[in-house]
């Protein structure tokens, strides 16, 4: 399998540095596997137990929480939730949810402007990073003021509007936007929240990929509809 992967990379990767790094990574993987294979069984058992114990410590009481889903399950490689109380965990979940929502808006905005769609009066504003230097000062001020109002309205302690009580951090219906949410089952709500989390995670990777490819100069290879 390693040989097949190396042959595939050598025929498809255009940079010799990428091939060299892939080859080194494959060799290191083989060496690590060999070391484990020839280690005494007692050491292998102890090592496996240590890894499992560390994984359980990181999981803590949150391995079955919303967001721990296929294909990775509970994924916290840096152990940020280890030993944290419920309040801290909920705050981390809210931060992830917020970043995901912003990233989804960013991906949509990036693709729309890259396709040449503009508001009236902004036809000369380029897409991508070039727009940062081309935006008029008034537009930047309007954006900043809008962000301030949004942060103030959706504060960390929502619920001051219409005596609305949020179900979770990030529930900003405020008694105005519902779309039948309160009439749904808990299972349906959990599914929808999981979908939003997954879409937000994908969007964070998506906007990062778009920015990287723009800086690499090959964005037209993956977005051929530039206008």
GROMACS .gro file of C-alpha atoms in nm:
model
  227
    1UNK     CA    1   0.000   0.000   0.000
    2UNK     CA    2   0.288   0.238   0.081
    3UNK     CA    3   0.460   0.155  -0.250
    4UNK     CA    4   0.136   0.214  -0.437
    5UNK     CA    5   0.089   0.549  -0.265
    6UNK     CA    6   0.446   0.654  -0.343
    7UNK     CA    7   0.410   0.551  -0.707
    8UNK     CA    8   0.082   0.744  -0.729
    9UNK     CA    9   0.240   1.054  -0.579
   10UNK     CA   10   0.547   1.031  -0.804
   11UNK     CA   11   0.325   1.026  -1.112
   12UNK     CA   12   0.085   1.299  -1.000
   13UNK     CA   13   0.279   1.537  -0.771
   14UNK     CA   14   0.454   1.810  -0.965
   15UNK     CA   15   0.688   1.920  -0.686
   16UNK     CA   16   0.989   1.703  -0.595
   17UNK     CA   17   0.970   1.841  -0.242
   18UNK     CA   18   0.619   1.703  -0.197
   19UNK     CA   19   0.740   1.362  -0.314
   20UNK     CA   20   1.036   1.369  -0.077
   21UNK     CA   21   0.819   1.462   0.220
   22UNK     CA   22   0.569   1.189   0.134
   23UNK     CA   23   0.852   0.937   0.106
   24UNK     CA   24   0.999   1.039   0.443
   25UNK     CA   25   0.657   1.020   0.606
   26UNK     CA   26   0.605   0.669   0.468
   27UNK     CA   27   0.944   0.554   0.595
   28UNK     CA   28   0.877   0.697   0.942
   29UNK     CA   29   0.544   0.521   0.952
   30UNK     CA   30   0.705   0.190   0.862
   31UNK     CA   31   0.975   0.235   1.127
   32UNK     CA   32   0.719   0.320   1.392
   33UNK     CA   33   0.512   0.017   1.301
   34UNK     CA   34   0.818  -0.207   1.306
   35UNK     CA   35   0.922  -0.080   1.647
   36UNK     CA   36   0.582  -0.163   1.791
   37UNK     CA   37   0.571  -0.501   1.619
   38UNK     CA   38   0.905  -0.617   1.764
   39UNK     CA   39   0.857  -0.468   2.110
   40UNK     CA   40   0.798  -0.715   2.395
   41UNK     CA   41   0.432  -0.796   2.446
   42UNK     CA   42   0.438  -0.653   2.797
   43UNK     CA   43   0.565  -0.320   2.665
   44UNK     CA   44   0.310  -0.320   2.385
   45UNK     CA   45   0.035  -0.385   2.637
   46UNK     CA   46   0.157  -0.109   2.866
   47UNK     CA   47   0.190   0.133   2.576
   48UNK     CA   48  -0.158   0.054   2.449
   49UNK     CA   49  -0.301   0.095   2.799
   50UNK     CA   50  -0.131   0.433   2.834
   51UNK     CA   51  -0.271   0.552   2.501
   52UNK     CA   52  -0.621   0.436   2.591
   53UNK     CA   53  -0.598   0.597   2.936
   54UNK     CA   54  -0.484   0.925   2.781
   55UNK     CA   55  -0.769   0.911   2.529
   56UNK     CA   56  -1.022   0.849   2.806
   57UNK     CA   57  -0.880   1.140   3.004
   58UNK     CA   58  -0.919   1.373   2.707
   59UNK     CA   59  -1.273   1.253   2.637
   60UNK     CA   60  -1.386   1.309   2.992
   61UNK     CA   61  -1.764   1.331   3.031
   62UNK     CA   62  -1.820   1.486   2.686
   63UNK     CA   63  -1.758   1.195   2.448
   64UNK     CA   64  -2.132   1.162   2.377
   65UNK     CA   65  -2.204   1.531   2.341
   66UNK     CA   66  -2.344   1.698   2.032
   67UNK     CA   67  -2.071   1.716   1.768
   68UNK     CA   68  -1.905   1.385   1.858
   69UNK     CA   69  -2.016   1.217   1.539
   70UNK     CA   70  -1.888   1.016   1.244
   71UNK     CA   71  -1.631   0.984   1.106
   72UNK     CA   72  -1.403   1.113   1.385
   73UNK     CA   73  -1.627   1.073   1.687
   74UNK     CA   74  -1.503   1.276   1.983
   75UNK     CA   75  -1.211   1.477   1.839
   76UNK     CA   76  -1.012   1.689   2.081
   77UNK     CA   77  -0.643   1.629   1.997
   78UNK     CA   78  -0.523   1.918   2.215
   79UNK     CA   79  -0.724   1.811   2.519
   80UNK     CA   80  -0.897   2.148   2.554
   81UNK     CA   81  -1.200   1.990   2.722
   82UNK     CA   82  -1.005   1.763   2.956
   83UNK     CA   83  -1.093   1.841   3.317
   84UNK     CA   84  -1.322   2.129   3.216
   85UNK     CA   85  -1.659   2.188   3.380
   86UNK     CA   86  -1.989   2.215   3.192
   87UNK     CA   87  -1.976   2.595   3.172
   88UNK     CA   88  -1.633   2.590   3.010
   89UNK     CA   89  -1.739   2.317   2.768
   90UNK     CA   90  -2.050   2.509   2.664
   91UNK     CA   91  -1.840   2.818   2.601
   92UNK     CA   92  -1.601   2.622   2.378
   93UNK     CA   93  -1.897   2.477   2.192
   94UNK     CA   94  -2.038   2.828   2.143
   95UNK     CA   95  -1.704   2.953   2.009
   96UNK     CA   96  -1.696   2.666   1.758
   97UNK     CA   97  -2.055   2.733   1.654
   98UNK     CA   98  -1.990   3.105   1.609
   99UNK     CA   99  -1.676   3.049   1.404
  100UNK     CA  100  -1.864   2.802   1.188
  101UNK     CA  101  -2.146   3.049   1.120
  102UNK     CA  102  -1.899   3.323   1.027
  103UNK     CA  103  -1.709   3.082   0.801
  104UNK     CA  104  -2.029   2.978   0.621
  105UNK     CA  105  -2.104   3.343   0.547
  106UNK     CA  106  -1.742   3.394   0.438
  107UNK     CA  107  -1.750   3.105   0.191
  108UNK     CA  108  -2.076   3.223   0.036
  109UNK     CA  109  -1.950   3.582   0.015
  110UNK     CA  110  -1.619   3.473  -0.136
  111UNK     CA  111  -1.783   3.260  -0.406
  112UNK     CA  112  -2.046   3.523  -0.490
  113UNK     CA  113  -1.796   3.807  -0.531
  114UNK     CA  114  -1.552   3.582  -0.717
  115UNK     CA  115  -1.832   3.508  -0.967
  116UNK     CA  116  -1.861   3.883  -1.034
  117UNK     CA  117  -2.180   3.961  -0.843
  118UNK     CA  118  -2.169   4.304  -0.676
  119UNK     CA  119  -2.395   4.552  -0.502
  120UNK     CA  120  -2.471   4.864  -0.708
  121UNK     CA  121  -2.179   5.103  -0.684
  122UNK     CA  122  -1.929   4.832  -0.594
  123UNK     CA  123  -1.868   4.701  -0.946
  124UNK     CA  124  -1.501   4.803  -0.937
  125UNK     CA  125  -1.424   4.630  -0.606
  126UNK     CA  126  -1.213   4.317  -0.674
  127UNK     CA  127  -1.268   3.982  -0.508
  128UNK     CA  128  -1.054   3.815  -0.243
  129UNK     CA  129  -0.774   3.983  -0.051
  130UNK     CA  130  -0.751   4.264  -0.307
  131UNK     CA  131  -1.086   4.395  -0.184
  132UNK     CA  132  -0.934   4.493   0.151
  133UNK     CA  133  -0.731   4.773  -0.006
  134UNK     CA  134  -1.007   4.881  -0.245
  135UNK     CA  135  -1.294   4.926   0.003
  136UNK     CA  136  -1.385   5.293   0.069
  137UNK     CA  137  -1.346   5.414   0.426
  138UNK     CA  138  -1.720   5.465   0.464
  139UNK     CA  139  -1.785   5.100   0.382
  140UNK     CA  140  -1.529   4.983   0.636
  141UNK     CA  141  -1.690   5.205   0.900
  142UNK     CA  142  -2.035   5.068   0.816
  143UNK     CA  143  -1.906   4.711   0.845
  144UNK     CA  144  -1.750   4.784   1.182
  145UNK     CA  145  -2.068   4.950   1.313
  146UNK     CA  146  -2.280   4.657   1.190
  147UNK     CA  147  -2.054   4.404   1.361
  148UNK     CA  148  -2.075   4.607   1.683
  149UNK     CA  149  -2.456   4.607   1.674
  150UNK     CA  150  -2.468   4.233   1.602
  151UNK     CA  151  -2.235   4.157   1.893
  152UNK     CA  152  -2.439   4.379   2.123
  153UNK     CA  153  -2.771   4.223   2.021
  154UNK     CA  154  -2.638   3.868   2.042
  155UNK     CA  155  -2.447   3.904   2.366
  156UNK     CA  156  -2.317   3.605   2.567
  157UNK     CA  157  -2.630   3.635   2.782
  158UNK     CA  158  -2.919   3.653   2.534
  159UNK     CA  159  -3.280   3.636   2.641
  160UNK     CA  160  -3.357   3.997   2.722
  161UNK     CA  161  -3.591   4.031   2.426
  162UNK     CA  162  -3.958   3.936   2.460
  163UNK     CA  163  -3.873   3.733   2.774
  164UNK     CA  164  -3.711   3.476   2.544
  165UNK     CA  165  -3.521   3.191   2.710
  166UNK     CA  166  -3.258   3.036   2.478
  167UNK     CA  167  -3.223   2.657   2.472
  168UNK     CA  168  -2.846   2.672   2.418
  169UNK     CA  169  -2.568   2.923   2.363
  170UNK     CA  170  -2.613   3.051   2.010
  171UNK     CA  171  -2.991   3.029   2.017
  172UNK     CA  172  -3.067   3.381   1.894
  173UNK     CA  173  -3.430   3.349   1.794
  174UNK     CA  174  -3.520   3.611   2.055
  175UNK     CA  175  -3.889   3.535   2.023
  176UNK     CA  176  -3.895   3.659   1.664
  177UNK     CA  177  -3.749   3.383   1.445
  178UNK     CA  178  -3.880   3.036   1.515
  179UNK     CA  179  -3.989   2.852   1.198
  180UNK     CA  180  -4.162   2.588   1.408
  181UNK     CA  181  -3.859   2.498   1.619
  182UNK     CA  182  -4.053   2.474   1.944
  183UNK     CA  183  -4.294   2.225   1.789
  184UNK     CA  184  -4.022   1.975   1.696
  185UNK     CA  185  -3.892   1.677   1.894
  186UNK     CA  186  -3.564   1.681   2.085
  187UNK     CA  187  -3.421   1.423   1.843
  188UNK     CA  188  -3.505   1.647   1.544
  189UNK     CA  189  -3.348   1.950   1.713
  190UNK     CA  190  -3.030   1.760   1.794
  191UNK     CA  191  -3.002   1.644   1.434
  192UNK     CA  192  -3.041   1.997   1.299
  193UNK     CA  193  -2.785   2.134   1.543
  194UNK     CA  194  -2.541   1.859   1.443
  195UNK     CA  195  -2.591   1.949   1.076
  196UNK     CA  196  -2.512   2.313   1.151
  197UNK     CA  197  -2.198   2.214   1.339
  198UNK     CA  198  -2.079   1.993   1.052
  199UNK     CA  199  -2.151   2.261   0.792
  200UNK     CA  200  -1.964   2.515   1.003
  201UNK     CA  201  -1.664   2.286   1.039
  202UNK     CA  202  -1.657   2.225   0.664
  203UNK     CA  203  -1.690   2.599   0.598
  204UNK     CA  204  -1.393   2.679   0.824
  205UNK     CA  205  -1.178   2.441   0.622
  206UNK     CA  206  -1.333   2.574   0.300
  207UNK     CA  207  -1.259   2.943   0.355
  208UNK     CA  208  -0.908   2.857   0.474
  209UNK     CA  209  -0.851   2.656   0.157
  210UNK     CA  210  -0.980   2.939  -0.063
  211UNK     CA  211  -0.749   3.191   0.103
  212UNK     CA  212  -0.448   2.960   0.076
  213UNK     CA  213  -0.510   2.886  -0.292
  214UNK     CA  214  -0.554   3.255  -0.365
  215UNK     CA  215  -0.214   3.326  -0.213
  216UNK     CA  216  -0.065   3.034  -0.406
  217UNK     CA  217  -0.200   3.187  -0.726
  218UNK     CA  218  -0.389   2.880  -0.850
  219UNK     CA  219  -0.742   2.969  -0.744
  220UNK     CA  220  -0.861   2.971  -1.105
  221UNK     CA  221  -0.784   2.600  -1.121
  222UNK     CA  222  -1.053   2.517  -0.866
  223UNK     CA  223  -1.291   2.809  -0.931
  224UNK     CA  224  -1.318   2.835  -1.311
  225UNK     CA  225  -1.623   3.066  -1.304
  226UNK     CA  226  -1.430   3.384  -1.225
  227UNK     CA  227  -1.582   3.695  -1.377
   0.00000   0.00000   0.00000
